[in-house]
mmCIF file of C-alpha atoms in Angstrom:
data_model
loop_
_atom_site.group_PDB
_atom_site.id
_atom_site.type_symbol
_atom_site.label_atom_id
_atom_site.label_comp_id
_atom_site.label_asym_id
_atom_site.label_seq_id
_atom_site.Cartn_x
_atom_site.Cartn_y
_atom_site.Cartn_z
ATOM 1 C CA MET T 1 19.851 7.053 5.752
ATOM 2 C CA SER T 2 19.659 6.881 1.961
ATOM 3 C CA ASP T 3 19.187 9.876 -0.321
ATOM 4 C CA ARG T 4 15.829 8.394 -1.348
ATOM 5 C CA THR T 5 14.616 8.338 2.259
ATOM 6 C CA THR T 6 15.870 11.858 2.911
ATOM 7 C CA ARG T 7 14.124 13.153 -0.202
ATOM 8 C CA TYR T 8 10.886 11.487 0.904
ATOM 9 C CA GLU T 9 11.129 12.983 4.385
ATOM 10 C CA ASN T 10 11.677 16.412 2.830
ATOM 11 C CA LEU T 11 8.197 16.167 1.317
ATOM 12 C CA GLU T 12 6.655 17.798 4.371
ATOM 13 C CA GLN T 13 3.011 17.754 3.339
ATOM 14 C CA PRO T 14 1.247 14.379 3.458
ATOM 15 C CA GLN T 15 -0.398 15.127 0.096
ATOM 16 C CA LYS T 16 3.021 15.446 -1.555
ATOM 17 C CA ARG T 17 4.157 12.120 -0.090
ATOM 18 C CA GLY T 18 0.902 10.571 -1.252
ATOM 19 C CA ARG T 19 1.349 11.839 -4.800
ATOM 20 C CA ALA T 20 4.935 10.558 -4.852
ATOM 21 C CA THR T 21 3.780 7.146 -3.596
ATOM 22 C CA GLU T 22 1.043 6.990 -6.247
ATOM 23 C CA ALA T 23 3.592 7.746 -8.987
ATOM 24 C CA ILE T 24 5.962 5.044 -7.700
ATOM 25 C CA ILE T 25 3.139 2.494 -7.507
ATOM 26 C CA ARG T 26 1.853 3.382 -10.998
ATOM 27 C CA ALA T 27 5.387 2.932 -12.340
ATOM 28 C CA ALA T 28 5.698 -0.442 -10.561
ATOM 29 C CA PHE T 29 2.645 -1.699 -12.451
ATOM 30 C CA ALA T 30 3.623 -0.034 -15.745
ATOM 31 C CA VAL T 31 7.089 -1.633 -15.895
ATOM 32 C CA ARG T 32 5.367 -5.010 -15.448
ATOM 33 C CA ASP T 33 3.159 -4.259 -18.486
ATOM 34 C CA ILE T 34 0.030 -3.982 -16.340
ATOM 35 C CA PRO T 35 -2.547 -1.449 -17.581
ATOM 36 C CA VAL T 36 -3.188 1.324 -15.050
ATOM 37 C CA LEU T 37 -6.351 3.441 -15.073
ATOM 38 C CA VAL T 38 -6.592 6.646 -13.038
ATOM 39 C CA PRO T 39 -10.016 7.971 -11.965
ATOM 40 C CA THR T 40 -10.932 11.478 -13.092
ATOM 41 C CA ALA T 41 -13.129 12.176 -10.061
ATOM 42 C CA ASP T 42 -12.578 11.932 -6.311
ATOM 43 C CA GLU T 43 -12.964 8.210 -5.655
ATOM 44 C CA PRO T 44 -12.111 6.031 -2.643
ATOM 45 C CA TYR T 45 -9.330 4.432 -4.715
ATOM 46 C CA ASP T 46 -6.315 5.946 -6.462
ATOM 47 C CA LEU T 47 -6.090 3.704 -9.501
ATOM 48 C CA VAL T 48 -7.424 0.592 -11.182
ATOM 49 C CA VAL T 49 -5.224 -2.145 -12.620
ATOM 50 C CA GLU T 50 -6.117 -4.939 -15.002
ATOM 51 C CA VAL T 51 -4.483 -8.229 -14.043
ATOM 52 C CA GLY T 52 -5.516 -11.680 -15.212
ATOM 53 C CA GLY T 53 -8.504 -10.288 -17.096
ATOM 54 C CA GLN T 54 -9.905 -8.676 -13.936
ATOM 55 C CA PHE T 55 -10.037 -5.054 -12.805
ATOM 56 C CA HIS T 56 -8.827 -4.279 -9.269
ATOM 57 C CA ARG T 57 -9.326 -0.996 -7.413
ATOM 58 C CA ILE T 58 -6.154 0.087 -5.630
ATOM 59 C CA GLN T 59 -5.694 2.523 -2.748
ATOM 60 C CA CYS T 60 -2.057 3.685 -2.489
ATOM 61 C CA LYS T 61 -0.486 4.138 0.941
ATOM 62 C CA THR T 62 2.915 5.248 2.205
ATOM 63 C CA ALA T 63 4.409 3.010 4.895
ATOM 64 C CA TYR T 64 6.175 4.424 7.922
ATOM 65 C CA ARG T 65 8.584 2.772 10.336
ATOM 66 C CA LYS T 66 6.613 1.447 13.279
ATOM 67 C CA SER T 67 9.347 -0.382 15.163
ATOM 68 C CA GLU T 68 12.524 -2.304 14.398
ATOM 69 C CA GLY T 69 11.677 -4.738 11.615
ATOM 70 C CA THR T 70 8.149 -3.431 11.087
ATOM 71 C CA VAL T 71 6.417 -0.872 8.884
ATOM 72 C CA ALA T 72 2.818 0.266 9.147
ATOM 73 C CA PHE T 73 0.260 2.074 7.028
ATOM 74 C CA GLY T 74 -3.178 3.567 7.599
ATOM 75 C CA THR T 75 -6.130 1.454 6.493
ATOM 76 C CA VAL T 76 -8.859 4.078 6.770
ATOM 77 C CA ALA T 77 -9.541 7.321 4.935
ATOM 78 C CA THR T 78 -9.546 10.244 7.336
ATOM 79 C CA ARG T 79 -11.488 13.316 6.349
ATOM 80 C CA ARG T 80 -11.396 16.592 8.199
ATOM 81 C CA GLY T 81 -13.026 19.919 7.595
ATOM 82 C CA ASN T 82 -16.545 20.402 8.834
ATOM 83 C CA ASP T 83 -16.751 16.736 9.767
ATOM 84 C CA TYR T 84 -14.155 14.298 11.025
ATOM 85 C CA SER T 85 -14.676 10.793 9.746
ATOM 86 C CA ARG T 86 -12.759 7.563 9.352
ATOM 87 C CA ASP T 87 -13.959 5.571 6.383
ATOM 88 C CA ASP T 88 -13.121 1.924 5.868
ATOM 89 C CA TYR T 89 -12.063 0.787 2.378
ATOM 90 C CA ARG T 90 -13.977 -2.506 2.474
ATOM 91 C CA GLY T 91 -16.222 -2.655 -0.595
ATOM 92 C CA ARG T 92 -14.583 0.488 -2.015
ATOM 93 C CA ALA T 93 -11.187 -0.959 -3.035
ATOM 94 C CA GLU T 94 -9.791 -4.470 -3.343
ATOM 95 C CA TYR T 95 -6.136 -3.772 -2.514
ATOM 96 C CA PHE T 96 -3.778 -1.423 -0.771
ATOM 97 C CA ALA T 97 -0.593 -0.832 -2.756
ATOM 98 C CA VAL T 98 1.937 0.166 -0.112
ATOM 99 C CA TYR T 99 5.291 1.820 -0.715
ATOM 100 C CA ASP T 100 8.006 1.768 1.954
ATOM 101 C CA PRO T 101 10.463 4.590 1.148
ATOM 102 C CA ILE T 102 13.007 3.315 3.679
ATOM 103 C CA THR T 103 13.507 -0.115 2.080
ATOM 104 C CA ASP T 104 12.144 0.854 -1.369
ATOM 105 C CA SER T 105 9.708 -2.080 -1.082
ATOM 106 C CA ARG T 106 6.265 -2.338 -2.646
ATOM 107 C CA TYR T 107 3.476 -4.434 -1.164
ATOM 108 C CA LEU T 108 0.022 -5.426 -2.397
ATOM 109 C CA VAL T 109 -2.305 -6.081 0.527
ATOM 110 C CA PRO T 110 -5.906 -7.255 0.102
ATOM 111 C CA VAL T 111 -8.238 -4.838 1.883
ATOM 112 C CA SER T 112 -9.880 -7.930 3.406
ATOM 113 C CA ASP T 113 -6.569 -8.758 5.178
ATOM 114 C CA ALA T 114 -6.163 -5.288 6.672
ATOM 115 C CA THR T 115 -6.848 -4.517 10.288
ATOM 116 C CA ASP T 116 -8.991 -1.525 11.236
ATOM 117 C CA GLY T 117 -7.087 1.742 11.512
ATOM 118 C CA LYS T 118 -3.586 0.585 10.644
ATOM 119 C CA MET T 119 -1.769 -2.541 9.583
ATOM 120 C CA GLU T 120 1.761 -3.585 10.416
ATOM 121 C CA ILE T 121 3.969 -5.589 8.066
ATOM 122 C CA ARG T 122 6.988 -7.340 9.545
ATOM 123 C CA PHE T 123 10.117 -7.820 7.441
ATOM 124 C CA ARG T 124 12.429 -9.046 10.230
ATOM 125 C CA GLU T 125 12.016 -11.760 12.869
ATOM 126 C CA PRO T 126 10.874 -10.380 16.236
ATOM 127 C CA LYS T 127 13.286 -10.794 19.136
ATOM 128 C CA SER T 128 10.648 -12.876 20.911
ATOM 129 C CA GLY T 129 10.740 -15.430 18.074
ATOM 130 C CA ARG T 130 6.948 -15.318 17.842
ATOM 131 C CA ARG T 131 5.528 -16.260 14.417
ATOM 132 C CA ALA T 132 1.766 -16.544 14.904
ATOM 133 C CA GLY T 133 -0.481 -13.630 14.041
ATOM 134 C CA ILE T 134 2.206 -11.697 12.153
ATOM 135 C CA ASN T 135 1.726 -10.124 8.727
ATOM 136 C CA TRP T 136 4.975 -11.128 7.027
ATOM 137 C CA ALA T 137 6.369 -8.851 4.323
ATOM 138 C CA GLU T 138 7.179 -11.744 1.987
ATOM 139 C CA ASP T 139 3.466 -12.657 1.903
ATOM 140 C CA TYR T 140 2.563 -9.211 0.559
ATOM 141 C CA LEU T 141 5.409 -8.364 -1.804
ATOM 142 C CA LEU T 142 3.980 -6.860 -4.976
ATOM 143 C CA GLU T 143 5.619 -9.429 -7.245
ATOM 144 C CA GLU T 144 4.244 -12.368 -5.225
ATOM 145 C CA ARG T 145 0.707 -10.990 -5.110
ATOM 146 C CA LEU T 146 0.718 -10.240 -8.838
ATOM 147 C CA ALA T 147 1.719 -13.842 -9.529
ATOM 148 C CA ASP T 148 -1.336 -14.942 -7.506
ATOM 149 C CA LEU T 149 -3.628 -12.573 -9.432
ATOM 150 C CA ARG T 150 -2.341 -13.805 -12.796
ATOM 151 C CA ARG T 151 -3.177 -17.450 -12.026
ATOM 152 C CA PRO T 152 -6.342 -18.701 -13.747
ATOM 153 C CA ARG T 153 -9.299 -19.053 -11.419
#
């Protein structure tokens, strides 16, 4: 296990992992010369980026190892306290920016592609050889998705 992964696991509170993921994602956009805006109030998105002359609301998520060759991330906001609720991000953000601390990978997943509750991203062929219905990591790599967003429409 890498030092990076160990350091991430040592962040015991989910909020600390979330803040670390947000910082890593913001830096990923910044080093690509993409303007990043951060909301000043509690919004259903963590940041807004301007790519290709368009603004995109981004919800940052930390991936976790689901199984061999697969990572997953939550696709709903869970609120506790007096009420327990699971809120969908459809209509409230356009993309999930996902950071995988194990592989140090960054993904940009359209909210419209996400399944309800959690989404799995596969970065290694399954032993079964199955290909249909799989969310392949290479389709969601940050660099690839940004290239798509930069293309004129």
